[in-house]
Short mmCIF file of C-alpha atoms in Angstrom, two decimals:
data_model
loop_
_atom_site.label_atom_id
_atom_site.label_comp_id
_atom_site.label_asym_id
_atom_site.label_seq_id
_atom_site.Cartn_x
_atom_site.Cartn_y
_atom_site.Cartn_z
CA UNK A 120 18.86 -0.44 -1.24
CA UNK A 121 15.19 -0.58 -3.09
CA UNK A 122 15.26 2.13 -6.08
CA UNK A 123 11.76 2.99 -7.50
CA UNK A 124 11.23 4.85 -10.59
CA UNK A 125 7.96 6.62 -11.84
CA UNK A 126 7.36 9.11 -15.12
CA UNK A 127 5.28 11.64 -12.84
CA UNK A 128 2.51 13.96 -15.40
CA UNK A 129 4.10 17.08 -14.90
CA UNK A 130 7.25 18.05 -12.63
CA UNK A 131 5.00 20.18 -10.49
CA UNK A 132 3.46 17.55 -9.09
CA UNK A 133 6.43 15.85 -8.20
CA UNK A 134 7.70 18.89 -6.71
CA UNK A 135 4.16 19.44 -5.51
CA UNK A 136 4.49 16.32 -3.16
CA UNK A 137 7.96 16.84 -2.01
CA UNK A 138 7.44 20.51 -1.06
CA UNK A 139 4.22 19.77 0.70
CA UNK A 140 5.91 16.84 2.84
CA UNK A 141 8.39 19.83 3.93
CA UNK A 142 6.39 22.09 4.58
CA UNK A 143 4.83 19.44 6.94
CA UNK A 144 8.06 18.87 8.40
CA UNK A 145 8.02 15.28 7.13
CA UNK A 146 10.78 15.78 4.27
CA UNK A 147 13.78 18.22 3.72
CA UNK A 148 15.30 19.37 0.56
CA UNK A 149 18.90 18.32 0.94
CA UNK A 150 20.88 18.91 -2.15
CA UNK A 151 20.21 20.82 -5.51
CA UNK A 152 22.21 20.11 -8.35
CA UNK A 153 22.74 22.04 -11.25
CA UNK A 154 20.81 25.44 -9.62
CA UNK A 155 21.35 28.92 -9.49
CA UNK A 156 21.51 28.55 -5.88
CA UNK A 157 22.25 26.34 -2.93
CA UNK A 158 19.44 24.14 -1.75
CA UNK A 159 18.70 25.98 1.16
CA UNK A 160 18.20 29.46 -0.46
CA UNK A 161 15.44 28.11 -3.06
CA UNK A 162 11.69 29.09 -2.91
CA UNK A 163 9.39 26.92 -4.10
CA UNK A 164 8.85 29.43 -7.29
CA UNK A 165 12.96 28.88 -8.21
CA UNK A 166 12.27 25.44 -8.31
CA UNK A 167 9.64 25.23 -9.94
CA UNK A 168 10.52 28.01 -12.53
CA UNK A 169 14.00 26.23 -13.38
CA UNK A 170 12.43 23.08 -14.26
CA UNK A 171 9.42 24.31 -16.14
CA UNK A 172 12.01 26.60 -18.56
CA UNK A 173 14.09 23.71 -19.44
CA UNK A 174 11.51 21.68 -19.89
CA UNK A 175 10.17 24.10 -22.57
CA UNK A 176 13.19 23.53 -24.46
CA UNK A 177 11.05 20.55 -25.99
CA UNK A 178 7.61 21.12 -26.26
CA UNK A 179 6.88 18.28 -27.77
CA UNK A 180 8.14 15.71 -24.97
CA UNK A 181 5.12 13.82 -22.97
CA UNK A 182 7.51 12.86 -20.47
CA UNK A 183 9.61 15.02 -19.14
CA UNK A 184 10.02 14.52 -15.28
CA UNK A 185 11.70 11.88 -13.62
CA UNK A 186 10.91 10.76 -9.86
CA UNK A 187 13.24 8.47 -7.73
CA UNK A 188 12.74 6.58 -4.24
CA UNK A 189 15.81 5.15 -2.63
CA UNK A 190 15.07 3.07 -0.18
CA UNK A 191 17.62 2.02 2.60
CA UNK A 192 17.07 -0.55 5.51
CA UNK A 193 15.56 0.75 8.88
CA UNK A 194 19.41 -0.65 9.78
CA UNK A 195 21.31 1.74 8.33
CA UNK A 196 21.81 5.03 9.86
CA UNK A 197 23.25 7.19 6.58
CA UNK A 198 24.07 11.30 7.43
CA UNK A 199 22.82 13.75 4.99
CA UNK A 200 26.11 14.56 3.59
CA UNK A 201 26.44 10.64 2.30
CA UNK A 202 22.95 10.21 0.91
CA UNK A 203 23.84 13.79 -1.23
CA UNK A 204 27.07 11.83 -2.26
CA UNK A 205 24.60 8.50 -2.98
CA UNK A 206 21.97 10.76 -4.78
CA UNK A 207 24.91 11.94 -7.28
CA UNK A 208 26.46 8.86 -7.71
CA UNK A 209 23.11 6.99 -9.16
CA UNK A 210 21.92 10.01 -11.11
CA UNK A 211 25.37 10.02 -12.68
CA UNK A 212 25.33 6.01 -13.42
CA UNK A 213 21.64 6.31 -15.39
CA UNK A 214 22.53 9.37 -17.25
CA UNK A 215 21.05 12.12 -15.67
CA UNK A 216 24.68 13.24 -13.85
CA UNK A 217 24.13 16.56 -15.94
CA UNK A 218 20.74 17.29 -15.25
CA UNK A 219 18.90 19.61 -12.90
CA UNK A 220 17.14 17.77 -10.11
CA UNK A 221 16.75 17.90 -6.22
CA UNK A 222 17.16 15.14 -3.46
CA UNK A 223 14.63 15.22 -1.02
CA UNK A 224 15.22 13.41 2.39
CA UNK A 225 12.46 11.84 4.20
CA UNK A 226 11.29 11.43 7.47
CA UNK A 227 7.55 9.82 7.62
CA UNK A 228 8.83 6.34 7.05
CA UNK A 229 10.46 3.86 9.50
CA UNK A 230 13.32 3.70 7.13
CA UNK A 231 15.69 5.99 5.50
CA UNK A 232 14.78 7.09 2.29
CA UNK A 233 15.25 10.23 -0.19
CA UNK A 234 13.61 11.29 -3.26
CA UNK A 235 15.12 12.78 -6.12
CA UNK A 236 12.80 15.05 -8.91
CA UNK A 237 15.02 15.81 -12.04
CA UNK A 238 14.07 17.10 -16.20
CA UNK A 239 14.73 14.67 -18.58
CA UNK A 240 15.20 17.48 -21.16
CA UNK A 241 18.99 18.15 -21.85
CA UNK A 242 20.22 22.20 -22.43
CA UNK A 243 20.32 21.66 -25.93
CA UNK A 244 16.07 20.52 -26.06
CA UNK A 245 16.87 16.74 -26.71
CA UNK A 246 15.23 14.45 -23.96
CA UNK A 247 17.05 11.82 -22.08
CA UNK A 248 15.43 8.48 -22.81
CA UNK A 249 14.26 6.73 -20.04
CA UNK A 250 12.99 3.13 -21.36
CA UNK A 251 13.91 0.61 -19.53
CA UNK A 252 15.34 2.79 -17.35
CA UNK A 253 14.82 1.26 -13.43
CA UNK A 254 15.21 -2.70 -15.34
CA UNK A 255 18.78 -1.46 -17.19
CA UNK A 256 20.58 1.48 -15.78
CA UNK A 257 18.69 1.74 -12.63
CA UNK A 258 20.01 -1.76 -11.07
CA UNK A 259 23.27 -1.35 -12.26
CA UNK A 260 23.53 1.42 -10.32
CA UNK A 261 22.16 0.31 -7.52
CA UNK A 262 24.46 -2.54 -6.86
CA UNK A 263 27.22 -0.52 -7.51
CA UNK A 264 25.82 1.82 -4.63
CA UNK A 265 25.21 -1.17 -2.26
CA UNK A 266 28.75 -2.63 -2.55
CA UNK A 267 30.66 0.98 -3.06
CA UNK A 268 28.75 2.14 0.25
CA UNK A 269 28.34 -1.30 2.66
CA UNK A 270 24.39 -1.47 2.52
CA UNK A 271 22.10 -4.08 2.49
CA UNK A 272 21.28 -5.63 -0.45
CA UNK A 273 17.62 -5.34 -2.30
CA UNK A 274 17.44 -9.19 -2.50
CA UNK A 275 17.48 -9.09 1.06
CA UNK A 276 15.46 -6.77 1.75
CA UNK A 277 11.64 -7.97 0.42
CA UNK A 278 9.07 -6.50 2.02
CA UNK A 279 10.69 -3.57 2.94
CA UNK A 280 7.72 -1.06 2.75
CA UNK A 281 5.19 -3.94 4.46
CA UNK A 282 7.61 -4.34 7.04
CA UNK A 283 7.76 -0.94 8.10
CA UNK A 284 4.20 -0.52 8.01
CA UNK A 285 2.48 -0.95 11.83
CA UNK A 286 -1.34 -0.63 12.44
CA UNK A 287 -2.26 2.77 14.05
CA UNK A 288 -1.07 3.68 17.49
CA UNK A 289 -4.99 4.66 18.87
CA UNK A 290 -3.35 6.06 22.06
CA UNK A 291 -1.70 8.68 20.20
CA UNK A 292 -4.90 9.32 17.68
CA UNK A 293 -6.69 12.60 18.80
CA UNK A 294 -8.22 14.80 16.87
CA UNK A 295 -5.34 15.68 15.05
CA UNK A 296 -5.95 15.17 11.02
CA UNK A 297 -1.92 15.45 10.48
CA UNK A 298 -1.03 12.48 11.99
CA UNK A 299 -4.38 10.76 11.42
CA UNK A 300 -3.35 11.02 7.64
CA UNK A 301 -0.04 10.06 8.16
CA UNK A 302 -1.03 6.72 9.83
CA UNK A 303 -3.82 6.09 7.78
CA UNK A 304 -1.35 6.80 4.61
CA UNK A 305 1.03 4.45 5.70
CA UNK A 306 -0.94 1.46 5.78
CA UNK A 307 -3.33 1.78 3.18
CA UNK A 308 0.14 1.80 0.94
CA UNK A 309 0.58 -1.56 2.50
CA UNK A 310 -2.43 -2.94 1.80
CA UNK A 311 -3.96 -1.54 -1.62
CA UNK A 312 -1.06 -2.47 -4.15
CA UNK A 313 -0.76 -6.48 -2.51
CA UNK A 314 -3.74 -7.99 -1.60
CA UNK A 315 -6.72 -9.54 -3.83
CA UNK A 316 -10.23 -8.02 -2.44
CA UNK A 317 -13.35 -8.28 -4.25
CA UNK A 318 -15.07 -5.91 -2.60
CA UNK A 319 -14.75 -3.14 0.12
CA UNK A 320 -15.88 -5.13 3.09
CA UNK A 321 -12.66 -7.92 1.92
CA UNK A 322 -10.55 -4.59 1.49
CA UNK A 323 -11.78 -3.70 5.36
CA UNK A 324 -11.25 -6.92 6.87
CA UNK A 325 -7.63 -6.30 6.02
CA UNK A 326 -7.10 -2.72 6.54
CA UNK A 327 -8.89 -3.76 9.97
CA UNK A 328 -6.01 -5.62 11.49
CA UNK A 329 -3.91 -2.33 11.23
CA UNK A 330 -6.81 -0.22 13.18
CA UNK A 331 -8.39 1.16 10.15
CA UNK A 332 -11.85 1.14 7.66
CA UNK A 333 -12.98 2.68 5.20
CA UNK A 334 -16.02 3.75 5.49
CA UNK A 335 -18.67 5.12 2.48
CA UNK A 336 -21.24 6.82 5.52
CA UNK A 337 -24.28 6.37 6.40
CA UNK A 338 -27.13 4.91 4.05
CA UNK A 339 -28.48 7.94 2.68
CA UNK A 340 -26.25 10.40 3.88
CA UNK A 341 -24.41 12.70 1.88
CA UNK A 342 -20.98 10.73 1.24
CA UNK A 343 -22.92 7.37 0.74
CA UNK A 344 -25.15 9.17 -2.15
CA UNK A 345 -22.08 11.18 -4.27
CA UNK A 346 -20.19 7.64 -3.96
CA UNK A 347 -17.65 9.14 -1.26
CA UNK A 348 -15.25 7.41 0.59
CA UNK A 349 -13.42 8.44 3.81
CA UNK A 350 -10.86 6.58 5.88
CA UNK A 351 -11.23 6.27 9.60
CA UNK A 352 -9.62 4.92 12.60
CA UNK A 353 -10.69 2.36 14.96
CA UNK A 354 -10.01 1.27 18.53
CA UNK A 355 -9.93 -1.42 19.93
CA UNK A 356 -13.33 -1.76 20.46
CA UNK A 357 -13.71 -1.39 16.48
CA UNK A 358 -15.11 2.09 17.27
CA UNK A 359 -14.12 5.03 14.79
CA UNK A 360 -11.94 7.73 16.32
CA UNK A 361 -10.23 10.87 14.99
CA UNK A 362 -10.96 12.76 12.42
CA UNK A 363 -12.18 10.98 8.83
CA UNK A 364 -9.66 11.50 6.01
CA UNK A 365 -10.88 11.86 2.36
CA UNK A 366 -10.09 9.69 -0.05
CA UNK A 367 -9.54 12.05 -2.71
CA UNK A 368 -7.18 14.12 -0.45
CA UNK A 369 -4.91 10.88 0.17
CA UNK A 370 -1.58 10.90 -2.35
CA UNK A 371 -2.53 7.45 -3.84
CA UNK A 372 -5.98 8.26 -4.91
CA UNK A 373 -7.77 5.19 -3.23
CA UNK A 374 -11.60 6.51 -4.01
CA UNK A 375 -14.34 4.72 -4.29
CA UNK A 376 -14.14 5.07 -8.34
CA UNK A 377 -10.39 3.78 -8.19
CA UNK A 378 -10.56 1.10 -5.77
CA UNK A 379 -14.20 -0.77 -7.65
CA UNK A 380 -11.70 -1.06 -10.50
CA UNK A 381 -9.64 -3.10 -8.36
CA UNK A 382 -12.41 -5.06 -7.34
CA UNK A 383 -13.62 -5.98 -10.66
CA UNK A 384 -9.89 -7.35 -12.05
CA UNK A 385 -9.31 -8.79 -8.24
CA UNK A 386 -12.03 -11.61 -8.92
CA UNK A 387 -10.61 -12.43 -11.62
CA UNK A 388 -6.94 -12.64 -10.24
CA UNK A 389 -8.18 -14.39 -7.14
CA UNK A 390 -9.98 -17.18 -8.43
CA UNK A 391 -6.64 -19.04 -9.86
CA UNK A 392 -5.67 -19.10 -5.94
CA UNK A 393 -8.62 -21.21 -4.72
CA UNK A 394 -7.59 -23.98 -5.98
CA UNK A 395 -4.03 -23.64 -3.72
CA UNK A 396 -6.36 -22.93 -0.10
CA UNK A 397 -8.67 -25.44 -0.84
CA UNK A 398 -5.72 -27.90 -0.64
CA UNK A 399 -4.22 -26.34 2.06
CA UNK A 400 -7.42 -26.99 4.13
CA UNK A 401 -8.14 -30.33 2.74
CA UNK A 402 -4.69 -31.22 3.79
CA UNK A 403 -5.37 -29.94 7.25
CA UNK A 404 -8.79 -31.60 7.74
CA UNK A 405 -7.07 -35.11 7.05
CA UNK A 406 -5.24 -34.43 10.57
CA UNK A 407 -9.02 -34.19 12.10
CA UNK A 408 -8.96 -30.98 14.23
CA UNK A 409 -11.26 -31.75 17.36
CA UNK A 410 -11.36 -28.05 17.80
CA UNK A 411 -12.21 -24.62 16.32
CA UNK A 412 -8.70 -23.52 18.04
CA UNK A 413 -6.87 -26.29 16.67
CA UNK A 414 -8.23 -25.88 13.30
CA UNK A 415 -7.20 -22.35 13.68
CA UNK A 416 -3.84 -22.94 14.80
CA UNK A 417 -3.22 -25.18 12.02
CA UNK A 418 -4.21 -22.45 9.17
CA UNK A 419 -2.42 -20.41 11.07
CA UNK A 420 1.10 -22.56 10.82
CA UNK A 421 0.03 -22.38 6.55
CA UNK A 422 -0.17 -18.87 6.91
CA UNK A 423 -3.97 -18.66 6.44
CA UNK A 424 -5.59 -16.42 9.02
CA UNK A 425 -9.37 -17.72 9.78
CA UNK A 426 -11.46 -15.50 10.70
CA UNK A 427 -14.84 -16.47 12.58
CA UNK A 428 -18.27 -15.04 12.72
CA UNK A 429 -20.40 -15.24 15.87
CA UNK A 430 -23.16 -13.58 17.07
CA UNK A 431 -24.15 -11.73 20.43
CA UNK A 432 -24.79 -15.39 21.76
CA UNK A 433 -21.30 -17.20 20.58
CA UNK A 434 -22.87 -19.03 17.61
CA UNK A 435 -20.75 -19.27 14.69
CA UNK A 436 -22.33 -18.74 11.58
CA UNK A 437 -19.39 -17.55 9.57
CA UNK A 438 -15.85 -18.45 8.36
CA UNK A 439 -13.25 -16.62 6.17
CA UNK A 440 -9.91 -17.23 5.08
CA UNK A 441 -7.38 -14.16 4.70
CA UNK A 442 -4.25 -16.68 2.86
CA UNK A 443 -1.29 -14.72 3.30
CA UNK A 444 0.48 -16.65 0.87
CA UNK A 445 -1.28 -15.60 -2.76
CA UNK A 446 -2.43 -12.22 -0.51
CA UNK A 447 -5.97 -12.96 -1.32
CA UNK A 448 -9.52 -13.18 0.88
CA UNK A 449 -11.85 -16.12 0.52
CA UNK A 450 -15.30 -16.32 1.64
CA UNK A 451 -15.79 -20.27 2.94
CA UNK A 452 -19.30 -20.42 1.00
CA UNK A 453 -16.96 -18.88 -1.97
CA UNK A 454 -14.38 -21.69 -1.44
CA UNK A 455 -17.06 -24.33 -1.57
CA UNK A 456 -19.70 -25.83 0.44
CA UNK A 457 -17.33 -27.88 2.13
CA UNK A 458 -15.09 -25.10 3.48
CA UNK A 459 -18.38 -23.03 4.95
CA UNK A 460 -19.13 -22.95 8.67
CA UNK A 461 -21.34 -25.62 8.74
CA UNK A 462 -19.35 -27.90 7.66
CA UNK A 463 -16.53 -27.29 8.89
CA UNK A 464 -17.99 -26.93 12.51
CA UNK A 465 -19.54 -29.92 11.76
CA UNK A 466 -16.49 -32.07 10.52
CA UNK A 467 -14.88 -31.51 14.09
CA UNK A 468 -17.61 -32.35 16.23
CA UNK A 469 -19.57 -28.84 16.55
CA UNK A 470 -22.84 -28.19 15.74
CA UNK A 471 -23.41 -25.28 13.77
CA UNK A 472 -25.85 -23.69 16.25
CA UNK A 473 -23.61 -24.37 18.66
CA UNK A 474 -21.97 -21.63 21.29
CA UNK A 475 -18.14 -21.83 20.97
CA UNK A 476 -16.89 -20.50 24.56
CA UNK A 477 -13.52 -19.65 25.61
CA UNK A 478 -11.55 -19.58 21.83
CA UNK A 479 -8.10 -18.89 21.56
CA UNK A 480 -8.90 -17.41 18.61
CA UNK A 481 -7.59 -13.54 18.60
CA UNK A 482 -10.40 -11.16 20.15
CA UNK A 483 -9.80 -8.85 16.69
CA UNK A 484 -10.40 -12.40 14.74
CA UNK A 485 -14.13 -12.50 15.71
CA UNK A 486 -17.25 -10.30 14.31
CA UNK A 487 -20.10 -10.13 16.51
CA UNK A 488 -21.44 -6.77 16.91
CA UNK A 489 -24.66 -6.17 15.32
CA UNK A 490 -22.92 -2.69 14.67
CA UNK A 491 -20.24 -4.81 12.87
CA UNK A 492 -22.44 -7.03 11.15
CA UNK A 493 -24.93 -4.04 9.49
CA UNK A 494 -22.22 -2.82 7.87
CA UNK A 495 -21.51 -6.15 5.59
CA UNK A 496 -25.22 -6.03 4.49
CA UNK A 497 -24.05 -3.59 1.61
CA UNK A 498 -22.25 -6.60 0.11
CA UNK A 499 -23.07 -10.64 -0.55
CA UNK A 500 -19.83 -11.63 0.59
CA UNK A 501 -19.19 -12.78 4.30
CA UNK A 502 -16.39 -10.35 5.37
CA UNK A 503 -13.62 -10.84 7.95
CA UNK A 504 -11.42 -9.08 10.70
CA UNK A 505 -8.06 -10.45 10.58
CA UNK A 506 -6.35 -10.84 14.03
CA UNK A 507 -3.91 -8.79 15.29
CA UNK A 508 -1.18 -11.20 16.47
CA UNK A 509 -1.03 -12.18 12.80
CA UNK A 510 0.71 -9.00 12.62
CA UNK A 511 4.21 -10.29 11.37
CA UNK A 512 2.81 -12.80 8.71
CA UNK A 513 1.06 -9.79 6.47
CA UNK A 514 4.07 -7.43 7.06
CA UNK A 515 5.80 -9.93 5.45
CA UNK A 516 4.47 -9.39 2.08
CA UNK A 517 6.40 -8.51 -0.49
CA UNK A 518 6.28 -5.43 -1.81
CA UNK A 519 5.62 -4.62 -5.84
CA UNK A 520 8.62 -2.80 -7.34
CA UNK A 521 6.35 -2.32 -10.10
CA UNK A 522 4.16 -0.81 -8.18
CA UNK A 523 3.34 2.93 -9.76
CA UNK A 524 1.43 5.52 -7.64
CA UNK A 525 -1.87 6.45 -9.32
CA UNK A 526 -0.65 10.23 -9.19
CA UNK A 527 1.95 9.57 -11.58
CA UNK A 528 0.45 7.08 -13.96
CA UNK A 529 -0.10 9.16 -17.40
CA UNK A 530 -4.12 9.60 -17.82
CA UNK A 531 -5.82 8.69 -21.19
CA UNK A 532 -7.16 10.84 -23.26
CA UNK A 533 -10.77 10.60 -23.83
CA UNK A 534 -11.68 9.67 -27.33
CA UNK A 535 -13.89 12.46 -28.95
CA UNK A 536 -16.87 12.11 -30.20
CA UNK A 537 -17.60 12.47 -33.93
CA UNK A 538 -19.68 15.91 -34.62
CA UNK A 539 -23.64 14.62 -35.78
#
């Protein structure tokens, strides 16, 4: 079992999320402790009411809400009834056994899971503290739950939310924006928190191998000027299908704004890891690959997908190195001069205006649309589509536990400016 823990602005918009997941029929409130009424005869207005006039009871609390994932292995088949019984039984071992809160259980995962929303502010106005909360209480708990209940163990379980993650099922993309969203959801929670990207075409040549880009619009058109971002889905053709999904609208926030700030701190965190794939392809060099394949395959046994470049005519002018290992995208030029297309091709016998014919190399590994192409002009960096039969080795990233949604991360207040 995976517990995650996350101090949410307000408890409406934890109970925000959770209703609106139910009213989807993604999620379904399951238990209500410490309510007026059973679960099942609550409005959204009792909820909401109960918490907000306990929480009053301290007005001058900045945290008041507490949110809780647990997370159970796609394994494990648990009935409502038990995960109730499991809900009580860790709210009870981190102090919160006495407080209102509601256990929501999910459905738009691969794996069972429920979320709990509960007030940290007792009856009599003090407020539960909740440092150290998920490092202390929270795993005490939780082992107690995995042995007193037969589950599988956290440690055993990394990369739970990767693994569960699979690129978009195109044949059952429509029109429909629900599921679009859903999908789209899913992966970009896989992606955003674990890999190092520098910029959005690195961020697409990831999000790519699970069937989806995001895309800012045409140059000039509306979304492009006002800095948009939408998320769309692509075939297999790398065409966009379905319906585009805002940014803004998705539950992690992954706009434009948000995501550059990534970008900036990601070139920083990615540069300590060049020094680990440059050895990693020296080391494969000194074997002398005769071919692009086998130089391929080889990356491919260090966990390093390559990704090539060609154009309409087969010439490869580009290489790029998604390493799976640190989670981080390197442009071969970016690498070193060495690790570039040229001279690479060039080390195993190729010319670098040579046509490569008949590569092993996945069909999703190669750029070579112009349509493809005009769309990395935005950005110096040589970009890359990561291959689909490389599948298993990015689901096996590990997930962050740290890892806080943007929509409950406490905003800053802005510093006034002194009156003139």
């Amino acid at each position: 079992m995976v517990a995650r823990i996350t101090v949410p602005l307000s408890v409406s918009r934890a109970l925000n999320y959770n209703e609106q997941k139910t009213e989807k029929g993604q999620a379904e409130c399951i238990y209500a402790h410490n309510f007026l009424k059973e679960h099942n005869k609550l409005s959204f207005h009792d909820k909401l009411r109960h918490f907000e006039y306990i929480n009053a009871l301290n007005k001058r609390a900045t945290t008041n809400t507490l949110h809780v994932s647990l997370n159970f292995d796609p394994s494990e088949k648990i009935g409502t009834e038990t995960l109730s019984e499991i809900a009580s039984f860790y709210m009870q071992k981190i102090g919160f056994g006495d407080q209102p809160y509601l256990v929501y259980r999910h459905n738009d995962a691969g794996h069972p899971h429920i979320h709990i929303v509960a007030t940290a502010i007792k009856m009599d106005g003090t407020r539960i503290s909740m440092h150290n909360l998920g490092r202390n209480e929270s795993t005490k708990a939780r082992k107690e739950i995995e042995e007193r209940y037969q589950l599988v163990k956290a440690e055993k379980q990394e990369g739970l939310k990767n693994d569960l993650v699979k690129p978009v099922d195109v044949q059952k993309i429509t029109y429909g924006k629900s599921i679009t969203k859903r999908s789209i959801t899913n992966v970009l929670d896989a992606v955003i928190p674990h890999y190092k990207y520098a910029s959005l075409p690195e961020l697409n040549a990831i999000l790519k191998l699970y069937n989806v880009v995001a895309d800012r619009g045409a140059e000039g058109g509306l979304i492009h000027k006002t800095g948009g971002l939408v998320f769309r889905v692509l075939d297999k053709e790398g065409n966009k299908i379905g319906v585009p999904i805002k940014a803004s609208s998705i539950y992690s926030k992954p706009t434009l704004k948000n995501l550059q700030q990534k970008f900036e701190q990601n070139v920083i965190d990615k540069e300590q890891h060049k020094k680990f794939l440059k050895t990693s392809i020296d080391w494969i060099m000194l074997k002398s690959p005769r071919t692009l394949d086998d130089f391929y395959n080889a990356l491919r046994k260090e966990k390093i997908s390559l990704v090539v470049r060609q154009n309409e005519d087969g010439i490869v002018y580009g290489l790029t190195y998604v390493d799976h290992k640190t989670k981080c995208v390197f442009n071969g030029s970016e690498i070193g001069k060495d690790y570039s297309a040229k001279a690479i091709l060039e080390k195993i016998g190729h010319s670098s205006k040579e046509q490569i014919k008949n590569l092993s190399v996945p069909e999703q590994n190669i750029i070579k649309s112009k349509k493809q192409r005009a769309t990395l002009k935005e950005d110096h960096r040589e970009v890359q589509k990561v291959g689909g039969n490389l599948i298993d080795e990015l689901m096996r990233a590990n997930a962050d536990p740290n890892y806080i949604p943007r929509e409950f991360k406490k905003k800053k207040r802005k510093k006034r400016k002194p009156n003139t």
